[in-house]
mmCIF file of C-alpha atoms in Angstrom:
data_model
loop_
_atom_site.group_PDB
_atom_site.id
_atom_site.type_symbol
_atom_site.label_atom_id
_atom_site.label_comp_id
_atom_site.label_asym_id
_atom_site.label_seq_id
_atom_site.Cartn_x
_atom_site.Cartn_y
_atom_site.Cartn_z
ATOM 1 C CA UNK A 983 -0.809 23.900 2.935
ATOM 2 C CA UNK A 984 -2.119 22.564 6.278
ATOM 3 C CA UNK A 985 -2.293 26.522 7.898
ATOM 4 C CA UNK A 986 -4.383 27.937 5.052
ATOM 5 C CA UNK A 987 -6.587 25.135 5.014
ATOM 6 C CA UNK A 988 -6.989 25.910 8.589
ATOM 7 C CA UNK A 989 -7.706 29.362 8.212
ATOM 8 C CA UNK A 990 -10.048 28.544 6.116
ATOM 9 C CA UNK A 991 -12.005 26.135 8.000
ATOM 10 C CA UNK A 992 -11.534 27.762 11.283
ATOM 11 C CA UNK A 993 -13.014 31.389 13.047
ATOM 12 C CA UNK A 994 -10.547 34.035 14.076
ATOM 13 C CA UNK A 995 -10.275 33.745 17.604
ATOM 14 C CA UNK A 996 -8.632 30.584 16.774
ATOM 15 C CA UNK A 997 -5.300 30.200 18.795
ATOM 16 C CA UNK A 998 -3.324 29.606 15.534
ATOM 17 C CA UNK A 999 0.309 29.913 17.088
ATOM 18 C CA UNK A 1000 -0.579 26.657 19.253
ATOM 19 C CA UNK A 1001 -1.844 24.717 16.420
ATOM 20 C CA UNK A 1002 1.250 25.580 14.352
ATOM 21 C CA UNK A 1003 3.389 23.991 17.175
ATOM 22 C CA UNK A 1004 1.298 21.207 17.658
ATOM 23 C CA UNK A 1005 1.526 20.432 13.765
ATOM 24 C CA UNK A 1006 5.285 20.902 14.069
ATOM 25 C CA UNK A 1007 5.926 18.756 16.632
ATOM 26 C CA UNK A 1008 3.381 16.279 15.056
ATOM 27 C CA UNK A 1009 5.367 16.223 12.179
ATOM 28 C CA UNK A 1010 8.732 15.827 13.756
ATOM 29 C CA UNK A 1011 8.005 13.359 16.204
ATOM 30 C CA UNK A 1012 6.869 11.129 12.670
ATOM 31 C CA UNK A 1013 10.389 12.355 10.739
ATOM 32 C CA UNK A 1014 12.416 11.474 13.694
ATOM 33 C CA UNK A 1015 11.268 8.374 15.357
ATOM 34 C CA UNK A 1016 9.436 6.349 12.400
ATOM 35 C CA UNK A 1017 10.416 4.695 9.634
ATOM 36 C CA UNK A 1018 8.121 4.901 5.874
ATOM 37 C CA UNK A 1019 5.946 7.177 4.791
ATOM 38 C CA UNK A 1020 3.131 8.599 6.823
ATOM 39 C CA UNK A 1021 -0.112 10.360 6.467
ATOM 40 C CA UNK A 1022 -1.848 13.460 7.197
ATOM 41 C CA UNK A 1023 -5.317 14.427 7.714
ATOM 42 C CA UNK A 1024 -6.952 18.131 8.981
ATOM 43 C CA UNK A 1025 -10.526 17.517 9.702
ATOM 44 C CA UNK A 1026 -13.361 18.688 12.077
ATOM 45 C CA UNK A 1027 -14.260 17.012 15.087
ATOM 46 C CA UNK A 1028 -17.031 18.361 17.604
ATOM 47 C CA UNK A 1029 -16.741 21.937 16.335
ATOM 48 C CA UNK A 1030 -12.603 22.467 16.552
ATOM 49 C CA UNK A 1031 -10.505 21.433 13.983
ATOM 50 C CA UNK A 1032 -8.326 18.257 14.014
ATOM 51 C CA UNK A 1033 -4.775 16.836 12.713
ATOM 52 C CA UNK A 1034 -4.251 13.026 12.744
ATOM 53 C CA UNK A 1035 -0.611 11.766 11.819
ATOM 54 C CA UNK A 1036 -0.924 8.289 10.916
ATOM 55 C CA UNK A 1037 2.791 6.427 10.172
ATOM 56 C CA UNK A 1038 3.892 2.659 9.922
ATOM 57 C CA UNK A 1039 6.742 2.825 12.574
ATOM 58 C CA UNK A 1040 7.419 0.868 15.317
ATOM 59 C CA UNK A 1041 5.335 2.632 17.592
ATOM 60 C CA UNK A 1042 5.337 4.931 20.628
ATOM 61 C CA UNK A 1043 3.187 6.128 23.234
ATOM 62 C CA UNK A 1044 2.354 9.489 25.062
ATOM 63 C CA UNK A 1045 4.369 9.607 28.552
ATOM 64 C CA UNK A 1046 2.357 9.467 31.250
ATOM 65 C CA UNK A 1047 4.437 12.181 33.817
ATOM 66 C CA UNK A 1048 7.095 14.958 32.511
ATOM 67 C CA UNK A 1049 10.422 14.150 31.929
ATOM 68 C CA UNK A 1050 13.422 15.498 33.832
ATOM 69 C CA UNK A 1051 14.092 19.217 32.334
ATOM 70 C CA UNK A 1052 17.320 17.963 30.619
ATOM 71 C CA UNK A 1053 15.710 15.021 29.395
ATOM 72 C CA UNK A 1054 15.081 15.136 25.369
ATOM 73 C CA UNK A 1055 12.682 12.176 25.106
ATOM 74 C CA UNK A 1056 9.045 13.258 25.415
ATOM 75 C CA UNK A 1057 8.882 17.034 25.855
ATOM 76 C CA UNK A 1058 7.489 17.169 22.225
ATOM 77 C CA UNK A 1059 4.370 15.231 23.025
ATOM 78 C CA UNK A 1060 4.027 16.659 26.418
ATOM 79 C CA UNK A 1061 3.886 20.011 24.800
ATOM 80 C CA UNK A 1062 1.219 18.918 22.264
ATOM 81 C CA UNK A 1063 -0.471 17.354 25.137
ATOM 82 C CA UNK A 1064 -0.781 20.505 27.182
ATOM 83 C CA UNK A 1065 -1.635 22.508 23.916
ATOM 84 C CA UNK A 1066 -3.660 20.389 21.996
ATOM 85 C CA UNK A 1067 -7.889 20.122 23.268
ATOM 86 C CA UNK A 1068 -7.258 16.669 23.219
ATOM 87 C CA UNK A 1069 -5.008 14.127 22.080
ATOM 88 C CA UNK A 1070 -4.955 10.422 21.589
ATOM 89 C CA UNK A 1071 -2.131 8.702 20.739
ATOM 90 C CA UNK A 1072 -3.009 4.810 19.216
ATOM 91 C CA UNK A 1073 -0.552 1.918 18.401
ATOM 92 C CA UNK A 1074 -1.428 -0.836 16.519
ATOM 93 C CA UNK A 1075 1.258 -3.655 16.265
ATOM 94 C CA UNK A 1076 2.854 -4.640 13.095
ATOM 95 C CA UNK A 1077 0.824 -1.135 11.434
ATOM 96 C CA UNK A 1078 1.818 2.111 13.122
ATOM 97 C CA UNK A 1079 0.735 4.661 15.159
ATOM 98 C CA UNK A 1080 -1.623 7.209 14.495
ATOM 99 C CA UNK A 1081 -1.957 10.741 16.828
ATOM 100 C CA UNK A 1082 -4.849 12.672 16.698
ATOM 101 C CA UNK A 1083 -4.807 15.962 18.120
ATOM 102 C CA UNK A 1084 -7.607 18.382 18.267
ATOM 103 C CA UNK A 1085 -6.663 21.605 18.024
ATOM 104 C CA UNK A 1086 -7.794 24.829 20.108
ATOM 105 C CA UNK A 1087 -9.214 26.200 16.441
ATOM 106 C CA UNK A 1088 -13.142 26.324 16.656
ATOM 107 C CA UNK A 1089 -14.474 25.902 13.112
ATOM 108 C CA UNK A 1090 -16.682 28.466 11.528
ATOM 109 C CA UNK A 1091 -20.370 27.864 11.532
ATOM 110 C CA UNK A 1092 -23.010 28.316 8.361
#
């Protein structure tokens, strides 16, 4: 379970209703616009905790201004993008695309 690994890894003040969006979204965006199976990593990345979606689709990349309000394209991953700490979004032709968010979770120390 992604959330209690993140519990685990991360401190308290951790805002854990913005990662659980981000994840969601994530994980939609990958159901809904690529084909295949995909992948899923939480890991740690300058102190904060990370998610990377990795999936062999056909590719997509982060919009660079807001959509119109009644526009559905894009509001998923300019949500992540204003929640996330930071977020990189890669394509690789002919192997996928792979998101990496890092999430507004600072990891416990010791």
């Amino acid at each position: 379970d992604i959330f209690a690994h993140l519990r685990t890894i991360g401190r308290e003040d951790g805002d854990y209703s913005a990662a659980e969006l981000i994840v969601g979204e994530l994980l939609s965006n990958v159901a809904r616009h690529a084909a295949g199976t995909f992948d899923v990593h939480v890991g740690e990345c300058d102190g904060h905790a990370i998610l990377e979606v990795s999936d062999r689709g056909s590719g997509f990349s982060l919009p660079t201004a807001p959509r119109h309000p009644l526009e559905q394209s894009g509001h998923g991953l300019n949500l992540v993008r204003s929640l996330a700490r930071k977020l990189d979004v890669r394509h690789v032709p002919g192997k996928g695309t792979t998101v990496h968010a890092e999430l507004p979770i600072p990891l416990r120390t010791g």
